Tab-separated table of C-alpha atoms in Angstrom:
chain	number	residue	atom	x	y	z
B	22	UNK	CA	179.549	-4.777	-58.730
B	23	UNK	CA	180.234	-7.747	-56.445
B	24	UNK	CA	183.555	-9.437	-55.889
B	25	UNK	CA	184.797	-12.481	-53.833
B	26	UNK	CA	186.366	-11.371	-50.685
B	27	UNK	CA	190.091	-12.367	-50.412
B	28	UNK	CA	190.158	-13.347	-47.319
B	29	UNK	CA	186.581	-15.130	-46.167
B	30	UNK	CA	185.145	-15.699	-50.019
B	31	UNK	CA	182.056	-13.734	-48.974
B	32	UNK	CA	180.806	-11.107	-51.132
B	33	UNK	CA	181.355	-7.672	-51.345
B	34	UNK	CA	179.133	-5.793	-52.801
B	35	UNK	CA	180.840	-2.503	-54.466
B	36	UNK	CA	179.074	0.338	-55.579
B	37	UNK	CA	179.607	0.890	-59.693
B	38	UNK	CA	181.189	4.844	-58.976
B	39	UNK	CA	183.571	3.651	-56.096
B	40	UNK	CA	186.861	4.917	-57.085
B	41	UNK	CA	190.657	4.179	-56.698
B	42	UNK	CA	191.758	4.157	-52.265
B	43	UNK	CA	188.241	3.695	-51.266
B	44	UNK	CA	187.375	0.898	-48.589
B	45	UNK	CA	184.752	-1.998	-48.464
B	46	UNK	CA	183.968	-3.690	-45.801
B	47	UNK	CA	183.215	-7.725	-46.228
B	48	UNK	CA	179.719	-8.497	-44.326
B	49	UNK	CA	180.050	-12.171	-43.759
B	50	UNK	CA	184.129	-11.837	-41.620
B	51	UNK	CA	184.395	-8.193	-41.286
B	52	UNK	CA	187.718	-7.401	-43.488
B	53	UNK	CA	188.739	-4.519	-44.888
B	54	UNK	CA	189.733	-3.908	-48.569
B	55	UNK	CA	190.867	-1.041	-50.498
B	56	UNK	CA	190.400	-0.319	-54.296
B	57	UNK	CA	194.241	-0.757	-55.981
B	58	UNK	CA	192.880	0.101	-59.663
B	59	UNK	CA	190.105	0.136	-61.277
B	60	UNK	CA	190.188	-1.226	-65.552
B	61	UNK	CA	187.196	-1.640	-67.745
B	62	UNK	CA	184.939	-2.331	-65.258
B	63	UNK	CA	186.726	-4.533	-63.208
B	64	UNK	CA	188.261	-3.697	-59.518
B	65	UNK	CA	191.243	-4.758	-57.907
B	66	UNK	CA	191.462	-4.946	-54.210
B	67	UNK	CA	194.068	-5.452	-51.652
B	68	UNK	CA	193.821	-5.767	-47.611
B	69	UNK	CA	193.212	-1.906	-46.685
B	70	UNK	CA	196.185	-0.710	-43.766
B	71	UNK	CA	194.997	-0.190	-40.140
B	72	UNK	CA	195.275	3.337	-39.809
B	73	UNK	CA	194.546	4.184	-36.061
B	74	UNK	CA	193.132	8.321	-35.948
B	75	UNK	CA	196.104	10.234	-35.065
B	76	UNK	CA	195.732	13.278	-36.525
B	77	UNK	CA	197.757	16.025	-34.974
B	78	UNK	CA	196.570	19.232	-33.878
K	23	UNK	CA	208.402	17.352	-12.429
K	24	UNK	CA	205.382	18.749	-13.661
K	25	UNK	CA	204.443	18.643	-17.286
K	26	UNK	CA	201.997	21.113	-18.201
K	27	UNK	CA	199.536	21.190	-21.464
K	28	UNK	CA	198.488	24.952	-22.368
K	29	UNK	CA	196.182	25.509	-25.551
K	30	UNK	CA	198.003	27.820	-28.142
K	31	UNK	CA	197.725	31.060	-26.094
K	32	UNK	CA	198.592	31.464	-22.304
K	33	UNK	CA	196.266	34.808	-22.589
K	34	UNK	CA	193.254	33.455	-23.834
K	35	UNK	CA	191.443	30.945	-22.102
K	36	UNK	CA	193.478	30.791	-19.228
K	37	UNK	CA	192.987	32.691	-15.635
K	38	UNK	CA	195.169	35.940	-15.619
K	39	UNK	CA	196.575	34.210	-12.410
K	40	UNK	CA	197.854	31.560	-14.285
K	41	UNK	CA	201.063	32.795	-15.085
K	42	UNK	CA	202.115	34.220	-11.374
K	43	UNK	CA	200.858	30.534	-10.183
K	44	UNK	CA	203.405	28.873	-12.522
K	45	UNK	CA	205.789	31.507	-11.198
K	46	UNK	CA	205.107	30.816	-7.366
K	47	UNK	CA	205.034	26.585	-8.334
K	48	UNK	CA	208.809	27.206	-9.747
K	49	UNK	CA	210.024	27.755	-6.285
K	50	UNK	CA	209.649	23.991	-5.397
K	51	UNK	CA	208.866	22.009	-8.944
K	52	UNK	CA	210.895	21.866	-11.977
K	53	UNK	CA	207.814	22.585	-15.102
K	54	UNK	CA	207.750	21.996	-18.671
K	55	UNK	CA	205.178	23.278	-20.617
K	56	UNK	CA	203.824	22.267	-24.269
K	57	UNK	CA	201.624	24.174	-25.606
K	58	UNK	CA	198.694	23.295	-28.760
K	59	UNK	CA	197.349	25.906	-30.972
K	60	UNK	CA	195.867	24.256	-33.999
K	61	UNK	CA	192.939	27.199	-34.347
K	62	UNK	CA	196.312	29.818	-34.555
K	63	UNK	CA	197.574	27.394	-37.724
K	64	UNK	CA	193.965	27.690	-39.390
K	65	UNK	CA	193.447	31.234	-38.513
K	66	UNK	CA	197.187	32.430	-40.391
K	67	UNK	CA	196.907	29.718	-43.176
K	68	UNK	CA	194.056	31.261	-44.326
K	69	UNK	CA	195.448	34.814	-44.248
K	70	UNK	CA	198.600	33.398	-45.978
K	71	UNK	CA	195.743	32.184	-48.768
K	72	UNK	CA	196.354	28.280	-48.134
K	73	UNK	CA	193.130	27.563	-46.863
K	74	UNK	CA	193.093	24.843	-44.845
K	75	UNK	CA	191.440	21.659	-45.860
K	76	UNK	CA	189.760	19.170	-42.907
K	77	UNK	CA	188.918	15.607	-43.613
K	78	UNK	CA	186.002	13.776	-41.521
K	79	UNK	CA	187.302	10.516	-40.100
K	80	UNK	CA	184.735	6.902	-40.328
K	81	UNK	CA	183.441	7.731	-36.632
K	82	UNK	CA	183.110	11.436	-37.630
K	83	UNK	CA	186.409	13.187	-36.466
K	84	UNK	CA	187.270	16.611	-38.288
K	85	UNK	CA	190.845	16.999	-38.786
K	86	UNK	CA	193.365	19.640	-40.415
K	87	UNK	CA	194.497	17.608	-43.410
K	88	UNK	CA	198.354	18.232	-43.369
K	89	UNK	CA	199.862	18.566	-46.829
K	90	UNK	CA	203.588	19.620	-47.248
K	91	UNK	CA	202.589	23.547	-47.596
K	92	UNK	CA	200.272	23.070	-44.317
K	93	UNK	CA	203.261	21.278	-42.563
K	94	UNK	CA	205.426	23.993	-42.923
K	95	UNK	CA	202.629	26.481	-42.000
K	96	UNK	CA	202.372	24.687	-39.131
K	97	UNK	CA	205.899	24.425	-38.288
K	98	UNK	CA	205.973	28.008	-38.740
K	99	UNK	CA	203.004	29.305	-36.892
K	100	UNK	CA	203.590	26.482	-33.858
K	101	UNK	CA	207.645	26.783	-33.290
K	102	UNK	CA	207.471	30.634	-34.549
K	103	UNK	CA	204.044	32.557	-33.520
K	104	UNK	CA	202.974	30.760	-30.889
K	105	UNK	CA	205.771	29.314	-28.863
K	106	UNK	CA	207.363	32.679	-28.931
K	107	UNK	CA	204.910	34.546	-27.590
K	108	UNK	CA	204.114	32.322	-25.018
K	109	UNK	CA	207.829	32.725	-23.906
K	110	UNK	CA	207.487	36.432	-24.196
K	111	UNK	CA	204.716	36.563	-21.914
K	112	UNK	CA	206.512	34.357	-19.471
K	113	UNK	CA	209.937	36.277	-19.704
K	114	UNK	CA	207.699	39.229	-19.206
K	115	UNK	CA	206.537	37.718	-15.665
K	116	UNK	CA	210.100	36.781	-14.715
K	117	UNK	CA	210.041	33.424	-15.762
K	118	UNK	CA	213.054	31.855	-17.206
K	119	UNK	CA	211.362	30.686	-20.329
K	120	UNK	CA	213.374	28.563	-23.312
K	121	UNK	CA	211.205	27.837	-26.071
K	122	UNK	CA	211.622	24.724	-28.274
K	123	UNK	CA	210.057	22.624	-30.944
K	124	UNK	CA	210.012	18.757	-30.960
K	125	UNK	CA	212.608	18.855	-33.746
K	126	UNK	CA	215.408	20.648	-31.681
K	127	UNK	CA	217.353	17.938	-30.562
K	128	UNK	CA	215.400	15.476	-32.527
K	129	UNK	CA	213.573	15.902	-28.985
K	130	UNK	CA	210.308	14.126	-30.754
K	131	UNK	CA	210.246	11.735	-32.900
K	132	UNK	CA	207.105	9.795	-34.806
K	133	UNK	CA	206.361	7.576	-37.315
K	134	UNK	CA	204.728	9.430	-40.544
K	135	UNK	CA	201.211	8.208	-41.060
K	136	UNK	CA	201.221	6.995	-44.205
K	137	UNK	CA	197.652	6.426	-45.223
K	138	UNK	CA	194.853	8.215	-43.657
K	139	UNK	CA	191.397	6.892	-43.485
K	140	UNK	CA	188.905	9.573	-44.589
K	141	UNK	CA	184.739	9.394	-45.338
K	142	UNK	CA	184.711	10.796	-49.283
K	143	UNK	CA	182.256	12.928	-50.763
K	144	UNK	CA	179.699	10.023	-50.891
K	145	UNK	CA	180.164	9.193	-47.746
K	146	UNK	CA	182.068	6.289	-47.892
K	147	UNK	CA	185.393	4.871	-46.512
K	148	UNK	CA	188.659	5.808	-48.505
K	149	UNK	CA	192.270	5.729	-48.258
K	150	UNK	CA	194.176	8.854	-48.680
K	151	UNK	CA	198.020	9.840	-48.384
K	152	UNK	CA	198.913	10.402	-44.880
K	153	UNK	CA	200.380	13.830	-45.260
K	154	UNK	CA	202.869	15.231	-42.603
K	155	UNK	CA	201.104	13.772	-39.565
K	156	UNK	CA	202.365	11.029	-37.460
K	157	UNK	CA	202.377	9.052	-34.112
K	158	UNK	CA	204.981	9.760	-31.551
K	159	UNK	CA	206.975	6.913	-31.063
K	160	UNK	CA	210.133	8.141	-28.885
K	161	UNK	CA	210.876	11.854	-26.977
K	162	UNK	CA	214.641	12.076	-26.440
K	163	UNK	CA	214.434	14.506	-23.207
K	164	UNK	CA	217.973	15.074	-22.812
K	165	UNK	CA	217.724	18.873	-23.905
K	166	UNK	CA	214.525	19.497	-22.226
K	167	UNK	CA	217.035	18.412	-18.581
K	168	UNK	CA	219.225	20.276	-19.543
K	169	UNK	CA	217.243	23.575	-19.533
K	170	UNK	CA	215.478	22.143	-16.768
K	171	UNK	CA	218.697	21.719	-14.741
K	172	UNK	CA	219.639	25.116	-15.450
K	173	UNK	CA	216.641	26.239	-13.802
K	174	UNK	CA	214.683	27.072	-17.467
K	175	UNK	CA	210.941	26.616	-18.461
K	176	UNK	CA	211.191	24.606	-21.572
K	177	UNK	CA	208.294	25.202	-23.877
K	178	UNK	CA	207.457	22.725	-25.990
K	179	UNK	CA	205.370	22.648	-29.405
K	180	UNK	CA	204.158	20.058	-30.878
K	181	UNK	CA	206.181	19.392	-33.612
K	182	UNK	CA	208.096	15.644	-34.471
K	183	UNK	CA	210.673	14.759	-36.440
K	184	UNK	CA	210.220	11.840	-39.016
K	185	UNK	CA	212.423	9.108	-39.774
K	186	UNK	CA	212.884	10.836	-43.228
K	187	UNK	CA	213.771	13.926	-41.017
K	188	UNK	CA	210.734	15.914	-42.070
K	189	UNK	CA	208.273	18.009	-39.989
K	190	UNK	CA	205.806	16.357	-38.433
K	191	UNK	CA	201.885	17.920	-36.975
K	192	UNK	CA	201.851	16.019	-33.866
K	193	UNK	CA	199.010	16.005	-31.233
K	194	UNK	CA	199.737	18.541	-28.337
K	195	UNK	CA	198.207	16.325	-25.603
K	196	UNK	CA	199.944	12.923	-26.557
K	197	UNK	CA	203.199	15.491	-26.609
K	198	UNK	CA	202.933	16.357	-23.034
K	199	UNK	CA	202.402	12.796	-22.610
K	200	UNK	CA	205.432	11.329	-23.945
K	201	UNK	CA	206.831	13.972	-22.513
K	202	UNK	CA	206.602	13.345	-19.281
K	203	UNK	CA	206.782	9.300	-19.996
K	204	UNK	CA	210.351	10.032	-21.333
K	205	UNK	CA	210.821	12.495	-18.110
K	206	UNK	CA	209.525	10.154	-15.589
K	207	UNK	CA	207.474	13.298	-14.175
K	208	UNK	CA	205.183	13.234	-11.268
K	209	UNK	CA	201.981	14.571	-12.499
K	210	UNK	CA	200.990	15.880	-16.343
K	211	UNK	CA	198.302	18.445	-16.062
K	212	UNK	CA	196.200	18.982	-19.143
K	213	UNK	CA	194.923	22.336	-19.030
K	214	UNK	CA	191.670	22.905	-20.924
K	215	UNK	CA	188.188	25.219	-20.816
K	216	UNK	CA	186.198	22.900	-18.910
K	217	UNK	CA	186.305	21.087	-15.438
K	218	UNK	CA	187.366	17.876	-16.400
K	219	UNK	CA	186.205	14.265	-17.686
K	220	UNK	CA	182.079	15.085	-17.880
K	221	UNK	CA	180.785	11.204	-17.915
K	222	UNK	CA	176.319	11.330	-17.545
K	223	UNK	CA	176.577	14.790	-16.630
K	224	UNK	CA	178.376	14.839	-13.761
K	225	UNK	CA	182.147	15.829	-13.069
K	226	UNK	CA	184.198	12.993	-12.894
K	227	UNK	CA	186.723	13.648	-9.985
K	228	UNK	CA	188.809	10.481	-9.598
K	229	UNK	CA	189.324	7.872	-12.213
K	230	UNK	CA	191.832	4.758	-12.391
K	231	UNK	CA	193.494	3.848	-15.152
K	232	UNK	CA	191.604	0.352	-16.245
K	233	UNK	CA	188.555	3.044	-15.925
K	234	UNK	CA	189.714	5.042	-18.008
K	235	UNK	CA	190.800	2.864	-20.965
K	236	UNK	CA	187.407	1.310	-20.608
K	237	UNK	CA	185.628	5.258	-20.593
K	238	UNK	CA	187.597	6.004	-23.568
K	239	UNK	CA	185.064	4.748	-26.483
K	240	UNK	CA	182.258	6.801	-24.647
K	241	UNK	CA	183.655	10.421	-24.429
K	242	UNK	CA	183.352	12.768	-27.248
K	243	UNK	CA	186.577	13.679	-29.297
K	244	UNK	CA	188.410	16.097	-27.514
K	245	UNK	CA	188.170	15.399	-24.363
K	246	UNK	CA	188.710	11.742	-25.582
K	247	UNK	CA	192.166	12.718	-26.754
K	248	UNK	CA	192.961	14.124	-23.298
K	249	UNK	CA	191.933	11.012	-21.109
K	250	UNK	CA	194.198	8.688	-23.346
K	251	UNK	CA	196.978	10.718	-23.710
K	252	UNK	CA	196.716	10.462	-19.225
K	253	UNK	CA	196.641	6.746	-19.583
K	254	UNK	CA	199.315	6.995	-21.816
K	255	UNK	CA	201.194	9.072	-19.546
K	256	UNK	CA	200.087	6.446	-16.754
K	257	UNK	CA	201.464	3.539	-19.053
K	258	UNK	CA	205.156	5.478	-18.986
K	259	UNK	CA	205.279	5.562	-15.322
K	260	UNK	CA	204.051	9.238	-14.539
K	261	UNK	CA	202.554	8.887	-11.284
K	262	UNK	CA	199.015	11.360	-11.700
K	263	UNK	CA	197.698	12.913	-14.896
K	264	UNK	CA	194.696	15.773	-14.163
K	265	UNK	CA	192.159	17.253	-16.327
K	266	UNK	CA	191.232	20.683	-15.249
K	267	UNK	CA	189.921	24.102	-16.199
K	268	UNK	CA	192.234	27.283	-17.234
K	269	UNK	CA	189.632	29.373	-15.726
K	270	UNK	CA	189.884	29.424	-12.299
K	271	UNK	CA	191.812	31.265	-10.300
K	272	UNK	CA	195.609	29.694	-9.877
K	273	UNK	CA	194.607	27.351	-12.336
K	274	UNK	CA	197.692	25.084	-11.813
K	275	UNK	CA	197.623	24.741	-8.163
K	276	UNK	CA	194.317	24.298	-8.187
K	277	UNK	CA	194.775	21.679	-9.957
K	278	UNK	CA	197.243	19.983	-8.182
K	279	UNK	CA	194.812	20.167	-5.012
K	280	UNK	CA	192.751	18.083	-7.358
K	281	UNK	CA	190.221	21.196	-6.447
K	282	UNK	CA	187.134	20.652	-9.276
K	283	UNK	CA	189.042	18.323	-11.833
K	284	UNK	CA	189.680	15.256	-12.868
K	285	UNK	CA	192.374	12.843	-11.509
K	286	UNK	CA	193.451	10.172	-13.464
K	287	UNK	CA	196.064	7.793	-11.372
K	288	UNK	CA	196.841	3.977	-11.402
């Protein structure tokens, strides 16, 4: 599936199994987005959190 | 002040000297110890039958994933198991040893992660609930001085209090380094099993700080961990963070004669 990024209008190309919470990354300016719900064959997407790694022991 | 970062036993992996050189050090330093121990938390989860589940990070880090259960195995295991008996082996040595967690006297507290980013079965980038890890945003050291005063060895695990006031798995080395940011120590020694920072095969003995937030990106995880929790430390206003081995001889003082280690200073 391919979508219009939100931020740069690039395109994102999303594979057709990617599920709900999983990331995409936008070629042309580098964003981030993460899958909010998934209907019918469309996607919805929303700017994914920085998360730095701080995982504890 | 010294702050010193053990593993999650004082027997294993450390010199048998190590204890009667923290014991000879107490006669002219105040110490603080915190202590890790995540293998310990793995090892008894899975013998209480909650088997522990790991998540891979995007550049390939392996974590514990820390559901509620797995928090208070944690809390359990860290605070109860292992904190103990590293003040049993001290009080056994003559060492005035106090154990704490980071929740007595809301002594840590961090920020609850509230997404993690995790590679999924296919390999791709996903966003999953945080779980009961978090970032240390504040130590409150007012009861660690206070045991300190009184001539105590506080040890420390690595446990944080939320804003929501819930447990929190904390890293052990960015523990010691608040730590000792929030005690304005001299020196936080990060005890491990190998020399020090190994950058193109060689031992690195003395690093400064813009060094080392530059090195950072190049060093494999673990040791990785270690070098920014010392710039961290550095950042706070502790004056010298070390890297060195737990098996040598007088581990600590060795150390602190920056004998075979790594010295990270500003």
């Amino acid at each position: 599936m391919k979508k219009e990024c939100i931020d740069c209008g690039g395109e994102l190309n999303i594979p057709d199994d990617a599920v709900v919470g999983e990331i995409v990354s936008c070629p042309d300016c580098g964003g981030d987005f993460e899958i909010s719900s998934t209907s019918n064959g469309s996607m919805d997407l929303k700017r994914a959190e920085s998360v730095g790694e701080d995982w504890g022991e | 002040m010294i702050v010193i970062k053990i593993g999650g036993s004082i027997v294993e992996g450390l010199h048998p000297s190590a204890i009667l050189d923290i014991k000879n050090l107490l006669k002219d330093e105040k110490i603080v110890l915190v202590h890790g121990g995540g293998k310990e938390v793995t090892n008894i989860g899975n013998k209480l039958g909650k088997e522990q589940r790991f998540i891979v990070s995007p550049t390939g880090v392996r974590s514990r994933y820390t559901d509620k259960e797995t928090a208070e195995i944690y809390t359990m295991v860290m605070s109860g198991k292992i904190n103990k008996s590293i003040v049993r082996m001290l009080l056994n040595n003559g060492i005035p040893a106090v154990g704490i967690s980071g929740i007595d006297g809301a002594t840590i507290k961090a920020e609850r992660k509230k997404k993690l980013i995790i590679l999924n079965e296919n390999g791709r980038k996903m966003a999953i609930d945080g779980g009961y890890t978090g970032k240390i945003k504040n130590v409150e050291s007012s009861l660690i001085k206070l045991l300190v005063t009184n001539n105590f060895v506080p040890v420390v695990s690595p446990i944080a209090l939320s804003e929501e006031i819930e447990f929190l798995n904390v890293d052990g080395d960015r523990a010691a380094a608040y730590i000792a940011g929030s005690l304005q120590a001299d020196k936080v020694i990060f005890i491990t099993n190998v020399n020090g920072l190994m950058l193109n095969g060689e031992l690195v003995k003395n690093m400064n700080y813009d060094t080392a937030k530059e090195s950072i990106p190049k060093i494999g995880y673990g040791m990785e961990k270690k070098v920014l929790a010392c710039t961290e430390s550095l950042e706070m206003g502790v004056t010298e963070t070390i890297i060195a081995s737990g098996n040598v001889e007088n581990p600590i003082s060795t150390a602190i004669s920056h004998f075979n280690c790594t010295v990270i200073s500003k």
